[in-house]
Amino acid sequence: MGTPTHSSKSLTAVLLIGVVAFIAGCCPPRRAVPETLLSQTHYAGMVDVRTDYLHYNPQIGESLTASGECSFLAISGGGAFGAGVLCGWSQTGTRPQFQVVTGVSTGALLAPFAFLGPDYDDRIKEAYTTVGNRDIFMYRGPVGIVRLFLRESYVETRPLRRMIARMFTETELAAVAAQHRAGRRLYVGTTNLDANQFVIWNMGAIAVSDHPEALDMFRKILLTSASIPGVFPPVYFDVEVEGEKYNEMHVDGGVIAGVFGYGPRLFETLREPGVTPDKPCTMYVIMNSKLDTSYEQTNPRFLRIAGRSFSSLMKRKAWSDLGEIYHQANADGVDFRYVAIPQHYQMSKKPGFDKNEMNKLFDLGFEMAAPETMWDTSVRIGP
């Protein structure tokens, strides 16, 4: 090989400059919140709209005695199966009005409708049986694929943003606000990736804030909770500390908690003012996944090994999250019940959001929604 010429060196220099410029254009700088200021962040005009799990307190004492109901609902990631469960449960005439509803990951999109009640079942069915991949995400173009290692995600979520905007309008926001004022609570979980922290958003407090960006914030949180890291782009939240502006990077709440209940402090705070619910309390959990172990011969290839290992990890994590709710309910004397996708159901192996599979899962949940047979009441140590 010969010695590089001046022209080849110039070409190399130009290419290097181009690569540097390309990377700089792909990765704009961000001003993350310094670790020492994490506890001081706030949103202008919105007070007490989020917390962490240890300080999470639904504050529903008055509504427990006023309504005569004492039922809580937690919805895991996923959704089509749970959507069928809720709609089928409504048909039995035994679905309660939940005092607290929590949702995480794609289950967060179901949570507001579960919170608002059976009148929204048609919306639930539409959202979980009529959409496919193109309604959720769009692949980046050829240049986007090349930029995968420089950008935030594999796909873009503009279709999902539009779908959420159609699903949740000022009308739904006002309905959530009305129920919040009546003492009921709706919570959604996201993950603050910078802080490695599970964040619980009080959606009703946002709805009643009268902030001009309340609806945008409500939609943004739902999008965030369903933003699978690496696949979907993260969502940034602008915050302030002592007049200085920063941003937080949030992703799918399922990164830290696949499901969460009414929290560790509810009954502790109820006892202080002497509030006693009129009825025994029940904690319902909808797990949009199979919990039992299943045998599957693993192909000795990198992606297969990694995928099987990840699914095993997530299954173990699901049992752990469910067990935490179970033990909290037992400690408080609350009846505990959960439902999950049965072991015999054969899940589709198609990637993404398969409309046919979502319809099958919806129908399965709908058919299972018989009160006397649907619920399990105890949780094993693990799968």
Coordinates of C-alpha atoms in Angstrom, one line a residue:
M1 CA 0.0 0.0 0.0
G2 CA 1.2 3.5 -0.8
T3 CA 1.7 6.5 1.5
P4 CA -1.6 8.5 1.9
T5 CA -1.7 11.5 -0.3
H6 CA -2.6 15.0 0.7
S7 CA -5.9 14.7 -0.9
S8 CA -6.8 11.4 0.9
K9 CA -5.8 13.0 4.2
S10 CA -8.0 16.0 3.4
L11 CA -10.9 13.6 2.6
T12 CA -10.3 11.8 5.9
A13 CA -10.3 15.0 7.8
V14 CA -13.5 16.1 6.1
L15 CA -15.2 12.8 7.0
L16 CA -14.1 13.0 10.6
I17 CA -15.4 16.6 10.9
G18 CA -18.7 15.3 9.3
V19 CA -19.0 12.5 11.8
V20 CA -18.4 14.9 14.7
A21 CA -21.0 17.3 13.4
F22 CA -23.4 14.4 12.8
I23 CA -23.0 13.2 16.4
A24 CA -23.3 16.7 17.8
G25 CA -26.5 17.2 15.8
C26 CA -27.9 13.9 17.0
C27 CA -27.1 14.4 20.6
P28 CA -28.0 17.9 21.8
P29 CA -26.8 18.7 25.3
R30 CA -29.2 18.6 28.1
R31 CA -29.2 20.1 31.6
A32 CA -30.0 17.3 33.9
V33 CA -30.9 18.0 37.5
P34 CA -27.8 17.7 39.8
E35 CA -28.1 14.9 42.3
T36 CA -27.9 17.4 45.2
L37 CA -31.0 19.2 43.9
L38 CA -33.2 16.2 43.1
S39 CA -35.5 16.7 46.1
Q40 CA -36.1 20.4 45.3
T41 CA -37.5 20.2 41.8
H42 CA -41.0 21.5 41.1
Y43 CA -43.3 22.5 38.2
A44 CA -44.4 26.1 37.9
G45 CA -48.1 26.3 38.9
M46 CA -48.4 22.7 39.9
V47 CA -48.0 21.7 43.6
D48 CA -47.9 18.2 45.1
V49 CA -48.5 16.4 41.8
R50 CA -45.9 13.6 42.3
T51 CA -44.0 11.7 44.9
D52 CA -41.9 8.6 45.4
Y53 CA -43.2 5.2 46.7
L54 CA -42.0 5.6 50.3
H55 CA -43.9 8.9 50.7
Y56 CA -46.9 7.9 48.6
N57 CA -50.2 8.5 50.5
P58 CA -53.5 8.5 48.5
Q59 CA -55.2 10.7 51.2
I60 CA -58.7 9.3 50.7
G61 CA -59.9 9.0 54.2
E62 CA -63.1 11.1 53.8
S63 CA -64.2 9.4 50.6
L64 CA -63.9 5.9 52.2
T65 CA -66.7 6.6 54.7
A66 CA -68.7 8.9 52.3
S67 CA -69.0 6.3 49.5
G68 CA -69.3 3.1 51.5
E69 CA -66.8 1.5 49.1
C70 CA -63.3 0.4 50.0
S71 CA -61.8 -1.1 46.8
F72 CA -58.4 -0.5 45.2
L73 CA -57.2 -1.5 41.8
A74 CA -53.6 -1.9 40.4
I75 CA -53.0 -2.5 36.7
S76 CA -49.7 -3.9 35.5
G77 CA -48.0 -3.3 32.2
G78 CA -49.7 -4.8 29.1
G79 CA -53.4 -4.0 28.8
A80 CA -55.5 -5.9 26.3
F81 CA -56.1 -8.8 28.8
G82 CA -56.9 -6.3 31.6
A83 CA -59.2 -4.4 29.3
G84 CA -61.2 -7.5 28.7
V85 CA -61.3 -8.3 32.4
L86 CA -62.7 -4.8 33.2
C87 CA -65.3 -4.9 30.5
G88 CA -66.4 -8.4 31.4
W89 CA -66.5 -7.5 35.0
S90 CA -68.8 -4.6 34.2
Q91 CA -71.2 -7.1 32.5
T92 CA -71.5 -9.1 35.7
G93 CA -72.8 -6.0 37.6
T94 CA -70.3 -6.5 40.4
R95 CA -67.4 -4.2 39.4
P96 CA -66.9 -1.8 42.3
Q97 CA -66.1 1.9 42.1
F98 CA -62.4 1.9 43.1
Q99 CA -61.2 4.5 45.6
V100 CA -57.6 4.2 44.2
V101 CA -56.5 3.1 40.7
T102 CA -52.9 2.8 39.8
G103 CA -51.3 2.0 36.4
V104 CA -47.9 1.5 35.1
S105 CA -46.3 1.0 31.7
T106 CA -49.0 0.4 29.0
G107 CA -51.4 -0.4 31.9
A108 CA -51.3 3.4 32.6
L109 CA -53.3 4.0 29.4
L110 CA -56.0 1.7 30.8
A111 CA -56.0 3.2 34.3
P112 CA -57.9 6.4 33.7
F113 CA -60.7 4.6 32.0
A114 CA -60.8 2.0 34.8
F115 CA -60.9 5.0 37.2
L116 CA -63.8 6.7 35.4
G117 CA -66.0 3.6 35.5
P118 CA -68.0 1.3 33.2
D119 CA -69.4 4.1 31.1
Y120 CA -66.0 4.2 29.4
D121 CA -65.9 0.5 28.6
D122 CA -66.5 1.1 24.9
R123 CA -63.4 3.4 24.9
I124 CA -61.4 0.7 26.6
K125 CA -62.4 -1.9 24.0
E126 CA -61.6 0.4 21.1
A127 CA -58.2 1.3 22.5
Y128 CA -57.1 -2.2 23.0
T129 CA -58.7 -4.1 20.1
T130 CA -58.5 -1.8 17.1
V131 CA -54.9 -0.6 17.1
G132 CA -51.7 -2.1 15.7
N133 CA -48.0 -1.2 15.3
R134 CA -48.7 1.8 12.9
D135 CA -51.0 3.3 15.5
I136 CA -48.3 3.2 18.2
F137 CA -44.9 3.9 16.5
M138 CA -43.1 4.5 13.3
Y139 CA -39.7 3.2 12.3
R140 CA -37.0 5.8 11.7
G141 CA -35.9 6.0 8.1
P142 CA -32.6 4.5 6.8
V143 CA -30.7 7.4 8.3
G144 CA -32.5 6.9 11.6
I145 CA -31.4 3.3 11.7
V146 CA -27.8 4.4 11.2
R147 CA -28.2 6.9 14.0
L148 CA -29.6 4.3 16.3
F149 CA -26.5 4.2 18.5
L150 CA -26.4 8.0 18.6
R151 CA -30.1 8.7 19.1
E152 CA -32.4 7.8 22.0
S153 CA -34.5 5.0 20.5
Y154 CA -35.2 2.6 17.7
V155 CA -38.6 4.0 16.8
E156 CA -40.6 7.2 17.1
T157 CA -43.8 7.5 19.0
R158 CA -45.7 10.3 17.2
P159 CA -48.6 7.9 16.4
L160 CA -48.9 7.1 20.0
R161 CA -48.9 10.7 21.0
R162 CA -51.7 11.3 18.5
M163 CA -53.7 8.4 19.8
I164 CA -53.4 9.6 23.4
A165 CA -54.5 13.0 22.4
R166 CA -57.6 11.5 20.8
M167 CA -58.3 9.3 23.9
F168 CA -57.8 12.0 26.5
T169 CA -59.4 15.4 25.8
E170 CA -60.6 18.2 28.0
T171 CA -63.7 16.2 28.7
E172 CA -61.8 13.2 30.2
L173 CA -59.6 15.6 32.1
A174 CA -62.7 17.3 33.6
A175 CA -64.1 13.9 34.5
V176 CA -60.9 12.9 36.3
A177 CA -60.9 16.2 38.2
A178 CA -64.5 15.7 39.3
Q179 CA -63.7 12.3 40.8
H180 CA -60.6 13.6 42.4
R181 CA -62.6 16.3 44.2
A182 CA -64.9 13.5 45.4
G183 CA -61.9 12.0 47.1
R184 CA -61.0 9.2 44.7
R185 CA -57.4 8.9 43.4
L186 CA -55.7 8.0 40.1
Y187 CA -51.9 7.4 40.0
V188 CA -49.5 6.6 37.2
G189 CA -45.8 5.5 37.7
T190 CA -42.8 6.5 35.6
T191 CA -39.1 6.0 36.0
N192 CA -36.7 9.0 36.4
L193 CA -33.7 7.5 34.7
D194 CA -31.2 10.1 35.9
A195 CA -32.2 9.5 39.6
N196 CA -33.0 5.7 39.1
Q197 CA -36.2 6.5 40.9
F198 CA -39.8 5.4 40.6
V199 CA -42.0 8.5 40.4
I200 CA -45.8 8.4 41.2
W201 CA -47.9 11.0 39.6
N202 CA -51.2 12.2 41.1
M203 CA -53.2 12.5 37.9
G204 CA -56.2 14.0 39.7
A205 CA -54.1 16.7 41.2
I206 CA -52.9 17.6 37.8
A207 CA -56.5 17.6 36.5
V208 CA -57.7 20.0 39.2
S209 CA -54.7 22.3 39.0
D210 CA -56.3 24.7 36.4
H211 CA -52.8 25.0 35.0
P212 CA -52.9 25.9 31.2
E213 CA -50.7 22.9 30.5
A214 CA -52.6 20.4 32.7
L215 CA -54.0 18.4 29.7
D216 CA -50.6 18.3 28.0
M217 CA -48.9 17.2 31.2
F218 CA -51.6 14.5 31.7
R219 CA -51.0 13.1 28.2
K220 CA -47.3 13.4 28.6
I221 CA -47.2 11.2 31.7
L222 CA -49.3 8.5 30.0
L223 CA -46.9 8.5 27.1
T224 CA -43.9 8.4 29.4
S225 CA -45.2 5.4 31.4
A226 CA -45.5 3.4 28.2
S227 CA -42.1 4.5 26.7
I228 CA -40.1 1.3 26.7
P229 CA -36.5 2.5 27.0
G230 CA -34.3 2.0 24.0
V231 CA -37.2 1.1 21.8
F232 CA -39.3 4.2 22.4
P233 CA -37.7 7.6 23.1
P234 CA -37.6 8.9 26.6
V235 CA -39.7 11.9 27.6
Y236 CA -38.2 15.0 29.2
F237 CA -39.9 17.0 31.9
D238 CA -38.8 20.6 32.5
V239 CA -38.4 21.5 36.1
E240 CA -37.1 24.4 38.2
V241 CA -34.9 24.7 41.3
E242 CA -34.5 28.2 42.8
G243 CA -35.3 29.8 39.4
E244 CA -32.9 27.6 37.5
K245 CA -34.3 25.4 34.7
Y246 CA -33.3 21.8 34.3
N247 CA -34.9 18.7 32.6
E248 CA -35.5 15.1 33.8
M249 CA -35.3 12.1 31.5
H250 CA -38.3 9.7 32.2
V251 CA -39.1 6.3 30.7
D252 CA -41.5 3.4 31.3
G253 CA -42.4 3.0 34.9
G254 CA -42.1 -0.8 34.5
V255 CA -38.3 -0.5 34.6
I256 CA -38.6 -0.3 38.4
A257 CA -42.1 -1.4 39.2
G258 CA -44.3 -3.6 37.0
V259 CA -47.3 -2.9 39.2
F260 CA -47.9 -0.9 42.4
G261 CA -50.7 -0.8 45.0
Y262 CA -52.2 1.8 47.3
G263 CA -48.9 2.4 49.1
P264 CA -47.3 1.8 52.5
R265 CA -48.7 4.8 54.3
L266 CA -52.5 4.8 53.6
F267 CA -53.8 2.9 56.6
E268 CA -51.2 4.4 58.9
T269 CA -52.5 7.9 58.1
L270 CA -56.1 6.7 58.3
R271 CA -55.7 5.5 61.9
E272 CA -54.4 8.9 63.0
P273 CA -57.7 10.7 62.5
G274 CA -59.6 7.6 63.4
V275 CA -61.1 7.0 60.0
T276 CA -62.7 3.5 59.6
P277 CA -64.0 2.3 56.3
D278 CA -67.7 1.3 56.3
K279 CA -66.9 -2.0 54.5
P280 CA -64.0 -4.4 54.5
C281 CA -61.3 -3.3 52.0
T282 CA -60.2 -5.2 48.9
M283 CA -57.1 -4.8 46.9
Y284 CA -57.5 -6.0 43.3
V285 CA -54.5 -6.5 41.0
I286 CA -54.7 -7.1 37.2
M287 CA -51.5 -8.7 35.9
N288 CA -51.4 -8.5 32.1
S289 CA -48.9 -11.3 31.8
K290 CA -48.4 -15.0 32.5
L291 CA -46.8 -15.5 35.9
D292 CA -46.0 -19.3 36.0
T293 CA -42.8 -20.7 34.5
S294 CA -42.9 -22.3 31.1
Y295 CA -40.5 -24.6 29.4
E296 CA -39.0 -23.5 26.1
Q297 CA -35.9 -24.9 24.4
T298 CA -33.6 -22.0 23.9
N299 CA -31.8 -21.5 20.6
P300 CA -28.1 -21.1 21.2
R301 CA -27.9 -17.7 19.6
F302 CA -27.2 -14.3 21.2
L303 CA -30.6 -12.7 20.7
R304 CA -32.5 -15.9 21.8
I305 CA -30.4 -16.3 24.9
A306 CA -30.6 -12.6 25.8
G307 CA -34.4 -12.6 25.2
R308 CA -35.1 -15.7 27.2
S309 CA -32.9 -14.4 30.0
F310 CA -34.8 -11.0 30.0
S311 CA -38.2 -12.7 30.0
S312 CA -37.1 -14.8 33.0
L313 CA -35.9 -11.7 34.8
M314 CA -39.2 -9.9 34.2
K315 CA -41.2 -12.9 35.4
R316 CA -39.3 -13.0 38.6
K317 CA -39.8 -9.3 39.0
A318 CA -43.5 -9.6 38.4
W319 CA -43.8 -12.0 41.3
S320 CA -41.8 -9.7 43.5
D321 CA -43.9 -6.7 42.7
L322 CA -47.1 -8.7 43.3
G323 CA -45.7 -10.1 46.5
E324 CA -45.0 -6.6 47.8
I325 CA -48.7 -5.6 47.3
Y326 CA -49.8 -8.9 48.9
H327 CA -47.8 -8.4 52.0
Q328 CA -48.9 -4.8 52.4
A329 CA -52.5 -5.8 52.1
N330 CA -52.1 -8.6 54.7
A331 CA -50.4 -6.2 57.1
D332 CA -53.4 -3.8 56.8
G333 CA -56.1 -6.5 57.0
V334 CA -57.1 -5.9 53.4
D335 CA -58.5 -8.7 51.2
F336 CA -56.1 -9.4 48.4
R337 CA -57.2 -10.7 44.9
Y338 CA -55.4 -10.9 41.6
V339 CA -55.9 -12.2 38.1
A340 CA -53.3 -13.0 35.5
I341 CA -53.1 -14.6 32.0
P342 CA -53.6 -18.3 32.5
Q343 CA -50.6 -20.6 32.0
H344 CA -52.4 -22.6 29.2
Y345 CA -52.8 -19.5 27.0
Q346 CA -50.3 -19.6 24.1
M347 CA -48.8 -16.2 23.6
S348 CA -48.0 -14.9 20.1
K349 CA -44.3 -14.6 19.3
K350 CA -44.9 -11.8 16.9
P351 CA -43.0 -8.6 17.9
G352 CA -44.7 -5.4 18.5
F353 CA -48.5 -4.8 18.9
D354 CA -50.2 -7.6 17.1
K355 CA -53.9 -6.6 16.6
N356 CA -55.1 -10.2 16.4
E357 CA -53.3 -11.1 19.6
M358 CA -54.7 -8.1 21.4
N359 CA -58.2 -9.1 20.4
K360 CA -57.6 -12.7 21.7
L361 CA -56.3 -11.4 25.0
F362 CA -59.3 -9.0 25.3
D363 CA -61.7 -11.9 24.7
L364 CA -59.8 -14.1 27.2
G365 CA -60.1 -11.5 29.9
F366 CA -63.7 -10.8 29.1
E367 CA -64.6 -14.5 29.3
M368 CA -62.7 -15.0 32.6
A369 CA -64.5 -12.1 34.3
A370 CA -66.8 -14.3 36.6
P371 CA -66.4 -13.0 40.2
E372 CA -66.4 -16.5 41.8
T373 CA -63.7 -18.0 39.6
M374 CA -61.5 -15.1 38.3
W375 CA -59.5 -14.2 41.3
D376 CA -56.5 -15.8 43.1
T377 CA -56.0 -14.8 46.7
S378 CA -52.4 -15.8 47.6
V379 CA -49.0 -15.3 46.2
R380 CA -46.1 -17.7 46.2
I381 CA -42.5 -16.7 47.0
G382 CA -41.7 -16.9 43.3
P383 CA -42.3 -18.7 40.0

